[in-house]
mmCIF file of C-alpha atoms in Angstrom:
data_model
loop_
_atom_site.group_PDB
_atom_site.id
_atom_site.type_symbol
_atom_site.label_atom_id
_atom_site.label_comp_id
_atom_site.label_asym_id
_atom_site.label_seq_id
_atom_site.Cartn_x
_atom_site.Cartn_y
_atom_site.Cartn_z
ATOM 1 C CA MET A 1 0.000 0.000 0.000
ATOM 2 C CA ARG A 2 2.873 2.321 0.882
ATOM 3 C CA LYS A 3 4.604 1.529 -2.409
ATOM 4 C CA THR A 4 1.465 2.366 -4.265
ATOM 5 C CA ARG A 5 1.247 5.788 -2.604
ATOM 6 C CA TRP A 6 4.918 6.498 -3.394
ATOM 7 C CA LEU A 7 4.354 5.476 -6.982
ATOM 8 C CA ILE A 8 1.391 7.838 -7.227
ATOM 9 C CA VAL A 9 3.451 10.687 -5.714
ATOM 10 C CA LEU A 10 6.288 9.978 -8.136
ATOM 11 C CA LEU A 11 3.926 10.097 -11.082
ATOM 12 C CA ILE A 12 2.480 13.399 -9.845
ATOM 13 C CA VAL A 13 5.982 14.900 -9.512
ATOM 14 C CA ILE A 14 6.941 13.743 -12.975
ATOM 15 C CA ALA A 15 3.722 15.162 -14.417
ATOM 16 C CA ALA A 16 4.331 18.465 -12.661
ATOM 17 C CA ALA A 17 7.882 18.613 -13.947
ATOM 18 C CA VAL A 18 6.724 17.971 -17.477
ATOM 19 C CA ALA A 19 4.045 20.624 -17.096
ATOM 20 C CA LEU A 20 6.591 23.102 -15.809
ATOM 21 C CA ARG A 21 8.932 22.210 -18.658
ATOM 22 C CA PHE A 22 6.332 23.140 -21.252
ATOM 23 C CA THR A 23 4.842 26.109 -19.377
ATOM 24 C CA VAL A 24 6.824 28.074 -16.807
ATOM 25 C CA LEU A 25 10.207 26.613 -17.747
ATOM 26 C CA LYS A 26 9.575 26.571 -21.472
ATOM 27 C CA PRO A 27 12.511 28.303 -23.279
ATOM 28 C CA GLU A 28 11.513 31.804 -24.354
ATOM 29 C CA GLY A 29 11.340 32.155 -28.139
ATOM 30 C CA VAL A 30 12.864 34.977 -30.207
ATOM 31 C CA THR A 31 10.871 37.380 -32.349
ATOM 32 C CA VAL A 32 12.181 37.579 -35.880
ATOM 33 C CA ARG A 33 11.340 39.257 -39.164
ATOM 34 C CA THR A 34 10.796 36.771 -41.944
ATOM 35 C CA ALA A 35 10.130 36.517 -45.648
ATOM 36 C CA THR A 36 8.959 33.716 -47.893
ATOM 37 C CA VAL A 37 11.193 32.305 -50.599
ATOM 38 C CA GLU A 38 9.466 33.247 -53.853
ATOM 39 C CA ARG A 39 9.978 33.514 -57.586
ATOM 40 C CA GLY A 40 10.412 36.886 -59.291
ATOM 41 C CA VAL A 41 12.799 39.259 -61.011
ATOM 42 C CA VAL A 42 16.373 39.793 -59.793
ATOM 43 C CA GLU A 43 18.659 42.453 -61.219
ATOM 44 C CA GLU A 44 22.339 43.099 -60.692
ATOM 45 C CA THR A 45 22.717 46.852 -60.448
ATOM 46 C CA ILE A 46 25.201 49.620 -59.723
ATOM 47 C CA THR A 47 24.041 52.767 -57.956
ATOM 48 C CA ASN A 48 25.595 56.197 -57.689
ATOM 49 C CA THR A 49 27.797 56.858 -54.660
ATOM 50 C CA ARG A 50 26.440 60.382 -54.131
ATOM 51 C CA ALA A 51 23.305 62.121 -55.293
ATOM 52 C CA GLY A 52 23.123 62.731 -59.017
ATOM 53 C CA THR A 53 21.760 65.885 -60.636
ATOM 54 C CA VAL A 54 19.127 66.468 -63.289
ATOM 55 C CA LYS A 55 20.611 68.608 -66.048
ATOM 56 C CA VAL A 56 19.618 69.885 -69.491
ATOM 57 C CA ARG A 57 21.449 69.187 -72.746
ATOM 58 C CA LEU A 58 20.924 72.702 -74.032
ATOM 59 C CA ARG A 59 21.814 75.445 -71.590
ATOM 60 C CA ALA A 60 23.564 78.705 -72.339
ATOM 61 C CA SER A 61 24.777 81.552 -70.150
ATOM 62 C CA LEU A 62 24.533 84.559 -72.443
ATOM 63 C CA SER A 63 26.076 88.044 -72.333
ATOM 64 C CA PRO A 64 26.434 90.824 -74.916
ATOM 65 C CA GLN A 65 29.839 91.121 -76.595
ATOM 66 C CA MET A 66 30.189 94.757 -75.643
ATOM 67 C CA GLY A 67 29.296 97.112 -72.835
ATOM 68 C CA GLY A 68 26.367 99.461 -72.895
ATOM 69 C CA LEU A 69 23.096 100.626 -71.415
ATOM 70 C CA VAL A 70 20.300 98.031 -71.308
ATOM 71 C CA ILE A 71 17.236 99.491 -73.050
ATOM 72 C CA GLU A 72 15.118 96.389 -73.748
ATOM 73 C CA LEU A 73 14.400 93.020 -72.086
ATOM 74 C CA PRO A 74 11.455 91.590 -74.055
ATOM 75 C CA HIS A 75 11.254 88.302 -72.097
ATOM 76 C CA ARG A 76 11.211 87.750 -68.340
ATOM 77 C CA GLU A 77 12.236 84.731 -66.288
ATOM 78 C CA GLY A 78 10.120 81.699 -67.116
ATOM 79 C CA SER A 79 9.234 82.946 -70.607
ATOM 80 C CA ARG A 80 9.357 80.483 -73.481
ATOM 81 C CA VAL A 81 11.283 81.816 -76.499
ATOM 82 C CA ALA A 82 11.952 80.622 -80.042
ATOM 83 C CA ALA A 83 15.375 80.379 -81.634
ATOM 84 C CA GLY A 84 16.460 83.859 -82.762
ATOM 85 C CA ASP A 85 14.149 85.769 -80.431
ATOM 86 C CA LEU A 86 15.558 88.977 -78.950
ATOM 87 C CA LEU A 87 16.490 88.562 -75.285
ATOM 88 C CA LEU A 88 18.347 91.818 -74.595
ATOM 89 C CA ARG A 89 19.151 95.058 -76.404
ATOM 90 C CA LEU A 90 21.714 97.718 -75.501
ATOM 91 C CA ASP A 91 21.537 101.382 -76.451
ATOM 92 C CA ASP A 92 22.422 101.217 -80.170
ATOM 93 C CA ARG A 93 22.151 104.849 -81.304
ATOM 94 C CA ALA A 94 25.877 105.211 -81.990
ATOM 95 C CA GLN A 95 26.003 101.905 -83.890
ATOM 96 C CA MET A 96 22.932 102.865 -85.928
ATOM 97 C CA ALA A 97 24.542 106.191 -86.841
ATOM 98 C CA ASN A 98 27.753 104.469 -87.913
ATOM 99 C CA LEU A 99 25.760 102.029 -90.017
ATOM 100 C CA GLU A 100 23.879 104.835 -91.704
ATOM 101 C CA MET A 101 27.123 106.677 -92.515
ATOM 102 C CA ALA A 102 28.590 103.469 -93.938
ATOM 103 C CA ARG A 103 25.557 103.009 -96.174
ATOM 104 C CA ARG A 104 25.815 106.597 -97.403
ATOM 105 C CA ASP A 105 29.491 105.996 -98.171
ATOM 106 C CA VAL A 106 28.416 103.134 -100.431
ATOM 107 C CA VAL A 107 26.101 105.480 -102.336
ATOM 108 C CA SER A 108 28.886 108.050 -102.678
ATOM 109 C CA ALA A 109 31.407 105.434 -103.780
ATOM 110 C CA ARG A 110 29.055 104.133 -106.458
ATOM 111 C CA ALA A 111 28.539 107.667 -107.794
ATOM 112 C CA ARG A 112 32.301 108.225 -107.993
ATOM 113 C CA ALA A 113 32.713 104.874 -109.680
ATOM 114 C CA ASP A 114 30.069 105.760 -112.275
ATOM 115 C CA GLU A 115 31.859 109.040 -112.996
ATOM 116 C CA ALA A 116 35.268 107.419 -113.280
ATOM 117 C CA CYS A 117 34.057 104.566 -115.473
ATOM 118 C CA LEU A 118 32.185 106.964 -117.783
ATOM 119 C CA ALA A 119 35.406 108.941 -118.170
ATOM 120 C CA ALA A 120 37.211 105.703 -118.996
ATOM 121 C CA LYS A 121 34.675 104.887 -121.718
ATOM 122 C CA LEU A 122 35.013 108.386 -123.158
ATOM 123 C CA ALA A 123 38.810 108.044 -123.200
ATOM 124 C CA GLU A 124 38.464 104.687 -124.989
ATOM 125 C CA LYS A 125 36.266 106.265 -127.660
ATOM 126 C CA GLU A 126 38.606 109.249 -128.106
ATOM 127 C CA LEU A 127 41.564 106.943 -128.494
ATOM 128 C CA ALA A 128 39.758 104.933 -131.160
ATOM 129 C CA ARG A 129 38.828 108.109 -133.080
ATOM 130 C CA VAL A 130 42.376 109.523 -133.029
ATOM 131 C CA THR A 131 43.820 106.138 -133.974
ATOM 132 C CA ALA A 132 41.707 106.241 -137.124
ATOM 133 C CA LEU A 133 42.906 109.777 -137.901
ATOM 134 C CA HIS A 134 46.476 108.708 -137.288
ATOM 135 C CA GLY A 135 46.043 106.029 -139.905
ATOM 136 C CA GLU A 136 45.051 108.707 -142.400
ATOM 137 C CA GLY A 137 48.095 110.783 -141.461
ATOM 138 C CA ILE A 138 46.010 113.509 -139.837
ATOM 139 C CA ALA A 139 46.778 112.916 -136.101
ATOM 140 C CA SER A 140 50.324 112.989 -134.791
ATOM 141 C CA GLU A 141 52.093 110.141 -133.038
ATOM 142 C CA GLN A 142 52.443 112.246 -129.899
ATOM 143 C CA ARG A 143 48.682 112.855 -129.775
ATOM 144 C CA LEU A 144 48.052 109.157 -130.090
ATOM 145 C CA ASP A 145 50.462 108.341 -127.236
ATOM 146 C CA THR A 146 48.845 110.957 -125.006
ATOM 147 C CA LEU A 147 45.352 109.550 -125.546
ATOM 148 C CA ASP A 148 46.569 105.989 -125.000
ATOM 149 C CA THR A 149 48.010 107.010 -121.638
ATOM 150 C CA GLU A 150 44.832 108.899 -120.752
ATOM 151 C CA ARG A 151 42.761 105.820 -121.612
ATOM 152 C CA ASP A 152 44.874 103.618 -119.269
ATOM 153 C CA ARG A 153 44.690 106.182 -116.468
ATOM 154 C CA SER A 154 40.891 106.391 -116.796
ATOM 155 C CA LEU A 155 40.541 102.606 -116.705
ATOM 156 C CA ALA A 156 42.691 102.482 -113.559
ATOM 157 C CA ALA A 157 40.556 105.212 -111.952
ATOM 158 C CA CYS A 158 37.410 103.221 -112.782
ATOM 159 C CA ALA A 159 38.866 100.067 -111.211
ATOM 160 C CA ALA A 160 39.894 102.022 -108.111
ATOM 161 C CA ALA A 161 36.419 103.515 -107.805
ATOM 162 C CA GLU A 162 34.835 100.061 -108.059
ATOM 163 C CA ALA A 163 37.226 98.792 -105.381
ATOM 164 C CA ALA A 164 36.150 101.717 -103.213
ATOM 165 C CA ILE A 165 32.586 100.413 -103.469
ATOM 166 C CA GLU A 166 33.689 97.036 -102.095
ATOM 167 C CA LEU A 167 35.503 98.808 -99.260
ATOM 168 C CA ALA A 168 32.414 100.834 -98.455
ATOM 169 C CA LEU A 169 30.299 97.658 -98.424
ATOM 170 C CA ALA A 170 32.804 96.050 -96.029
ATOM 171 C CA ARG A 171 32.409 99.076 -93.737
ATOM 172 C CA VAL A 172 28.638 98.534 -93.833
ATOM 173 C CA ALA A 173 29.143 94.905 -92.835
ATOM 174 C CA ALA A 174 31.475 95.941 -89.997
ATOM 175 C CA ALA A 175 28.977 98.542 -88.789
ATOM 176 C CA GLN A 176 26.225 95.908 -88.915
ATOM 177 C CA VAL A 177 28.351 93.563 -86.775
ATOM 178 C CA GLN A 178 28.838 96.304 -84.202
ATOM 179 C CA LEU A 179 25.085 96.874 -84.217
ATOM 180 C CA ASP A 180 24.471 93.155 -83.785
ATOM 181 C CA PHE A 181 26.774 93.205 -80.752
ATOM 182 C CA THR A 182 24.190 95.356 -78.979
ATOM 183 C CA GLU A 183 21.707 92.470 -79.048
ATOM 184 C CA VAL A 184 21.510 89.077 -77.381
ATOM 185 C CA ARG A 185 19.315 86.598 -79.245
ATOM 186 C CA ALA A 186 18.270 83.061 -78.312
ATOM 187 C CA PRO A 187 20.593 80.504 -79.936
ATOM 188 C CA PHE A 188 17.901 77.835 -79.540
ATOM 189 C CA ALA A 189 14.287 77.518 -78.441
ATOM 190 C CA GLY A 190 14.038 77.335 -74.664
ATOM 191 C CA THR A 191 13.027 78.955 -71.403
ATOM 192 C CA VAL A 192 14.590 82.012 -69.791
ATOM 193 C CA ALA A 193 15.788 80.610 -66.471
ATOM 194 C CA GLU A 194 17.414 83.723 -65.001
ATOM 195 C CA LEU A 195 18.078 87.404 -65.685
ATOM 196 C CA THR A 196 20.792 89.262 -63.782
ATOM 197 C CA THR A 197 20.205 92.732 -65.210
ATOM 198 C CA GLU A 198 17.367 95.201 -65.690
ATOM 199 C CA VAL A 199 16.453 97.962 -68.134
ATOM 200 C CA GLY A 200 18.462 101.084 -67.330
ATOM 201 C CA GLU A 201 21.498 99.227 -65.972
ATOM 202 C CA TRP A 202 24.940 99.589 -67.528
ATOM 203 C CA ILE A 203 26.789 96.433 -68.548
ATOM 204 C CA THR A 204 30.561 96.843 -68.461
ATOM 205 C CA PRO A 205 32.873 94.417 -70.291
ATOM 206 C CA ALA A 206 35.397 92.635 -68.087
ATOM 207 C CA PRO A 207 39.163 92.954 -68.674
ATOM 208 C CA PRO A 208 40.792 90.482 -71.109
ATOM 209 C CA GLY A 209 40.921 86.980 -69.688
ATOM 210 C CA VAL A 210 38.094 87.645 -67.230
ATOM 211 C CA PRO A 211 34.679 86.515 -68.517
ATOM 212 C CA ILE A 212 31.727 88.865 -68.318
ATOM 213 C CA PRO A 213 29.191 87.510 -65.815
ATOM 214 C CA PRO A 214 26.260 86.128 -67.806
ATOM 215 C CA VAL A 215 23.117 88.234 -67.815
ATOM 216 C CA VAL A 216 20.711 85.691 -69.363
ATOM 217 C CA ASP A 217 20.482 81.999 -68.516
ATOM 218 C CA LEU A 218 18.620 80.096 -71.242
ATOM 219 C CA LEU A 219 17.797 76.390 -71.131
ATOM 220 C CA ASP A 220 15.711 73.846 -72.998
ATOM 221 C CA PRO A 221 13.819 71.851 -70.340
ATOM 222 C CA GLY A 222 12.739 69.270 -72.901
ATOM 223 C CA LEU A 223 16.215 67.712 -73.181
ATOM 224 C CA LEU A 224 16.907 66.388 -69.687
ATOM 225 C CA TYR A 225 19.524 63.937 -68.497
ATOM 226 C CA ILE A 226 20.977 62.871 -65.160
ATOM 227 C CA SER A 227 24.639 63.141 -64.250
ATOM 228 C CA ALA A 228 25.647 60.822 -61.416
ATOM 229 C CA PRO A 229 28.936 59.631 -59.857
ATOM 230 C CA ILE A 230 29.687 55.916 -59.533
ATOM 231 C CA ASP A 231 32.561 54.314 -57.669
ATOM 232 C CA GLU A 232 35.736 53.900 -59.729
ATOM 233 C CA VAL A 233 35.758 50.128 -59.121
ATOM 234 C CA ASP A 234 32.454 49.829 -61.008
ATOM 235 C CA ALA A 235 33.421 52.039 -63.956
ATOM 236 C CA GLU A 236 34.581 49.258 -66.261
ATOM 237 C CA ARG A 237 31.267 47.412 -65.866
ATOM 238 C CA VAL A 238 29.204 50.325 -67.153
ATOM 239 C CA ARG A 239 28.712 50.716 -70.895
ATOM 240 C CA VAL A 240 26.880 53.215 -73.077
ATOM 241 C CA GLY A 241 23.490 51.790 -74.010
ATOM 242 C CA GLN A 242 22.916 49.800 -70.822
ATOM 243 C CA ALA A 243 19.459 50.001 -69.284
ATOM 244 C CA ALA A 244 19.084 52.075 -66.134
ATOM 245 C CA ARG A 245 16.440 53.227 -63.680
ATOM 246 C CA ALA A 246 16.178 56.739 -62.260
ATOM 247 C CA THR A 247 14.402 58.107 -59.217
ATOM 248 C CA ILE A 248 13.881 61.814 -58.623
ATOM 249 C CA ASP A 249 13.974 63.201 -55.082
ATOM 250 C CA SER A 250 11.055 65.523 -55.805
ATOM 251 C CA ARG A 251 9.006 62.526 -57.028
ATOM 252 C CA PRO A 252 9.897 59.755 -54.556
ATOM 253 C CA ASP A 253 7.014 57.493 -55.575
ATOM 254 C CA ASP A 254 7.966 57.369 -59.267
ATOM 255 C CA SER A 255 10.632 55.435 -61.132
ATOM 256 C CA TYR A 256 11.788 56.191 -64.677
ATOM 257 C CA ALA A 257 13.238 53.895 -67.308
ATOM 258 C CA ALA A 258 16.503 55.297 -68.608
ATOM 259 C CA ARG A 259 19.580 54.414 -70.631
ATOM 260 C CA VAL A 260 23.294 55.164 -70.162
ATOM 261 C CA SER A 261 24.345 57.778 -72.722
ATOM 262 C CA ARG A 262 27.884 58.590 -71.555
ATOM 263 C CA VAL A 263 30.631 57.246 -69.328
ATOM 264 C CA ALA A 264 33.379 59.751 -68.510
ATOM 265 C CA PRO A 265 36.836 58.647 -69.761
ATOM 266 C CA TYR A 266 38.553 59.704 -66.539
ATOM 267 C CA VAL A 267 38.295 59.401 -62.756
ATOM 268 C CA LEU A 268 37.458 62.401 -60.592
ATOM 269 C CA ASP A 269 39.920 62.540 -57.708
ATOM 270 C CA GLU A 270 38.872 65.746 -56.002
ATOM 271 C CA LEU A 271 38.238 63.651 -52.882
ATOM 272 C CA GLU A 272 40.964 61.015 -52.767
ATOM 273 C CA GLN A 273 38.937 58.732 -50.499
ATOM 274 C CA ASN A 274 35.985 58.861 -52.871
ATOM 275 C CA ARG A 275 37.216 58.625 -56.445
ATOM 276 C CA THR A 276 34.325 58.438 -58.877
ATOM 277 C CA VAL A 277 33.467 58.315 -62.561
ATOM 278 C CA GLU A 278 30.653 60.500 -63.861
ATOM 279 C CA ILE A 279 28.015 58.797 -65.978
ATOM 280 C CA GLU A 280 25.055 60.295 -67.800
ATOM 281 C CA VAL A 281 21.684 58.650 -68.336
ATOM 282 C CA GLU A 282 18.789 59.861 -70.467
ATOM 283 C CA PHE A 283 15.102 59.146 -69.945
ATOM 284 C CA ALA A 284 13.859 56.343 -72.202
ATOM 285 C CA ASP A 285 10.755 58.474 -72.783
ATOM 286 C CA ALA A 286 11.664 62.163 -72.828
ATOM 287 C CA ALA A 287 8.042 63.078 -72.156
ATOM 288 C CA GLU A 288 8.200 61.401 -68.728
ATOM 289 C CA GLY A 289 10.720 63.975 -67.572
ATOM 290 C CA LYS A 290 8.465 66.904 -68.402
ATOM 291 C CA GLY A 291 8.145 69.236 -65.459
ATOM 292 C CA ILE A 292 11.249 68.016 -63.629
ATOM 293 C CA LEU A 293 13.384 71.022 -62.728
ATOM 294 C CA ALA A 294 17.024 71.197 -63.741
ATOM 295 C CA GLY A 295 19.251 70.917 -60.681
ATOM 296 C CA THR A 296 16.946 68.445 -58.886
ATOM 297 C CA SER A 297 18.678 65.627 -56.989
ATOM 298 C CA ALA A 298 18.310 62.156 -58.478
ATOM 299 C CA ASP A 299 19.559 58.589 -58.056
ATOM 300 C CA VAL A 300 20.498 56.155 -60.794
ATOM 301 C CA GLU A 301 20.661 52.375 -60.927
ATOM 302 C CA VAL A 302 22.509 50.882 -63.877
ATOM 303 C CA ILE A 303 21.129 47.416 -64.674
ATOM 304 C CA LEU A 304 24.069 45.108 -65.469
ATOM 305 C CA ASP A 305 22.078 41.862 -65.692
ATOM 306 C CA ARG A 306 18.514 40.648 -65.157
ATOM 307 C CA ARG A 307 16.884 37.308 -64.336
ATOM 308 C CA GLU A 308 13.183 36.671 -64.874
ATOM 309 C CA ASP A 309 11.082 34.234 -62.786
ATOM 310 C CA THR A 310 13.967 33.077 -60.590
ATOM 311 C CA LEU A 311 14.035 31.982 -56.937
ATOM 312 C CA ARG A 312 14.819 34.944 -54.693
ATOM 313 C CA ILE A 313 15.050 36.117 -51.079
ATOM 314 C CA PRO A 314 15.788 39.500 -49.475
ATOM 315 C CA SER A 315 19.507 40.345 -49.620
ATOM 316 C CA SER A 316 19.440 41.033 -45.863
ATOM 317 C CA SER A 317 18.704 37.316 -45.305
ATOM 318 C CA VAL A 318 22.134 36.245 -46.522
ATOM 319 C CA ALA A 319 24.979 36.385 -44.007
ATOM 320 C CA GLU A 320 28.689 35.897 -44.639
ATOM 321 C CA GLY A 321 29.445 32.628 -46.385
ATOM 322 C CA GLY A 322 25.940 32.406 -47.840
ATOM 323 C CA LYS A 323 24.429 31.375 -44.505
ATOM 324 C CA VAL A 324 20.670 31.735 -44.147
ATOM 325 C CA LEU A 325 18.405 31.028 -41.170
ATOM 326 C CA VAL A 326 15.275 29.085 -42.102
ATOM 327 C CA VAL A 327 12.224 28.664 -39.870
ATOM 328 C CA GLU A 328 11.370 24.925 -39.600
ATOM 329 C CA ASP A 329 8.713 23.751 -37.132
ATOM 330 C CA GLY A 330 9.180 26.903 -35.076
ATOM 331 C CA VAL A 331 12.981 26.485 -34.795
ATOM 332 C CA LEU A 332 15.748 28.347 -36.645
ATOM 333 C CA VAL A 333 17.879 26.118 -38.872
ATOM 334 C CA GLU A 334 20.996 27.380 -40.628
ATOM 335 C CA VAL A 335 21.523 26.448 -44.272
ATOM 336 C CA VAL A 336 24.108 27.515 -46.818
ATOM 337 C CA VAL A 337 22.800 28.810 -50.129
ATOM 338 C CA GLU A 338 24.429 29.555 -53.459
ATOM 339 C CA VAL A 339 23.695 33.135 -54.498
ATOM 340 C CA GLY A 340 23.528 34.334 -58.107
ATOM 341 C CA LEU A 341 22.608 37.878 -59.077
ATOM 342 C CA GLU A 342 21.929 40.254 -56.216
ATOM 343 C CA ASN A 343 21.342 43.861 -55.366
ATOM 344 C CA TRP A 344 20.614 45.796 -52.201
ATOM 345 C CA GLN A 345 17.033 44.482 -52.115
ATOM 346 C CA VAL A 346 16.922 40.878 -53.314
ATOM 347 C CA ALA A 347 19.315 38.025 -54.091
ATOM 348 C CA GLU A 348 18.920 35.145 -56.520
ATOM 349 C CA VAL A 349 19.063 31.675 -54.947
ATOM 350 C CA LEU A 350 20.702 29.047 -57.155
ATOM 351 C CA SER A 351 20.610 26.229 -54.585
ATOM 352 C CA GLY A 352 19.949 25.528 -50.907
ATOM 353 C CA LEU A 353 16.332 26.695 -50.626
ATOM 354 C CA GLU A 354 12.957 25.864 -52.079
ATOM 355 C CA GLU A 355 10.018 28.057 -52.949
ATOM 356 C CA GLY A 356 7.690 28.615 -49.999
ATOM 357 C CA GLN A 357 10.287 28.243 -47.246
ATOM 358 C CA VAL A 358 10.471 31.005 -44.642
ATOM 359 C CA VAL A 359 13.789 32.773 -43.994
ATOM 360 C CA VAL A 360 14.907 35.314 -41.396
ATOM 361 C CA THR A 361 15.529 38.760 -42.864
ATOM 362 C CA SER A 362 17.240 40.435 -39.897
ATOM 363 C CA ARG A 363 19.706 39.327 -37.224
ATOM 364 C CA HIS A 364 19.371 42.301 -34.915
ATOM 365 C CA SER A 365 20.034 40.191 -31.803
ATOM 366 C CA THR A 366 22.615 37.575 -30.821
ATOM 367 C CA ASP A 367 19.692 35.384 -29.733
ATOM 368 C CA ILE A 368 18.704 34.973 -33.365
ATOM 369 C CA LYS A 369 20.782 31.922 -34.225
ATOM 370 C CA ALA A 370 20.482 28.318 -35.273
ATOM 371 C CA GLY A 371 18.532 26.264 -32.749
ATOM 372 C CA ALA A 372 16.589 29.169 -31.303
ATOM 373 C CA ARG A 373 12.834 28.777 -31.013
ATOM 374 C CA VAL A 374 10.704 31.322 -32.818
ATOM 375 C CA ASN A 375 7.722 32.957 -31.144
ATOM 376 C CA GLU A 376 4.418 32.031 -32.638
ATOM 377 C CA ASP A 377 3.757 35.737 -33.408
ATOM 378 C CA GLU A 378 6.987 36.215 -35.370
ATOM 379 C CA GLY A 379 7.021 39.323 -37.515
ATOM 380 C CA GLN A 380 6.538 38.861 -41.182
#
């Protein structure tokens, strides 16, 4: 009877111990973030090391070629202009006067040329008449020689007068150039981005070797591209024509298809610890960039390779050596995977995992390791 009671007590103790083991003394699980192994697209990309900049292909900082008083600014900042439109005019009264005098000189030169050439024709006729008389023995040899010389002198005077016309026309052209210097016209269709002068201000040319500060900034916002620096170690992997993707800081929710249009042939070493190569990418559809302001910050991803419908997991799941923690029956199990293409978001899995398995995406605690039990409410 006593043995029976002890046996009952022993069974109760064992049952209590088991209950404690799976309740009070149950090992505390770890909370982890997880993701499911799935199929999708994986790209190998290169991103810029610092923020890129949206720029325009056509942009000109314009200034007049001479000093003077500003008397006309037909277009203000933000105005759309056509190629050849007047943007600025200086006081041109002196240039107009010089041009008028040059034109009058042409008229005068032509009148003198007409007079000289008529005299030459008359001398030619007189020489012919006296030559005939000389043949009849009426005119002397001396008279004939005198008229021959007069004919040659008249022809030379006519040629000189005609040359004077060409000189006068050249002066007109020079005066026209000086008049043109008083104007600034749009070299291409675009938008006036900035004006740094006003009507009534005097523009003074800078000394030789010192550029005149531009007074008109003209750009064509329809021809946008992005200039971005990439690390020098990636430069040889980037080629003109490669596909790219651009994001604009002012439009964080949008992504734009693009293409590499230029890779600089040299390395920028202004910061020795951050040597970069500048690349340029253009929007695949120029219309998509409409409204984006030049100078806006942007980021670029150059797509080196792409895999469709391949097994993938978040890149943060893969630790050194290709080690990945997989959730199996509520316990973390470490497996080694072979990784293919990868970027900062996802990595291609070539072997080691199957679709539908659950992997840990973050190891923010030392408790997250192989063998640890996962809480039932693990974060997804």
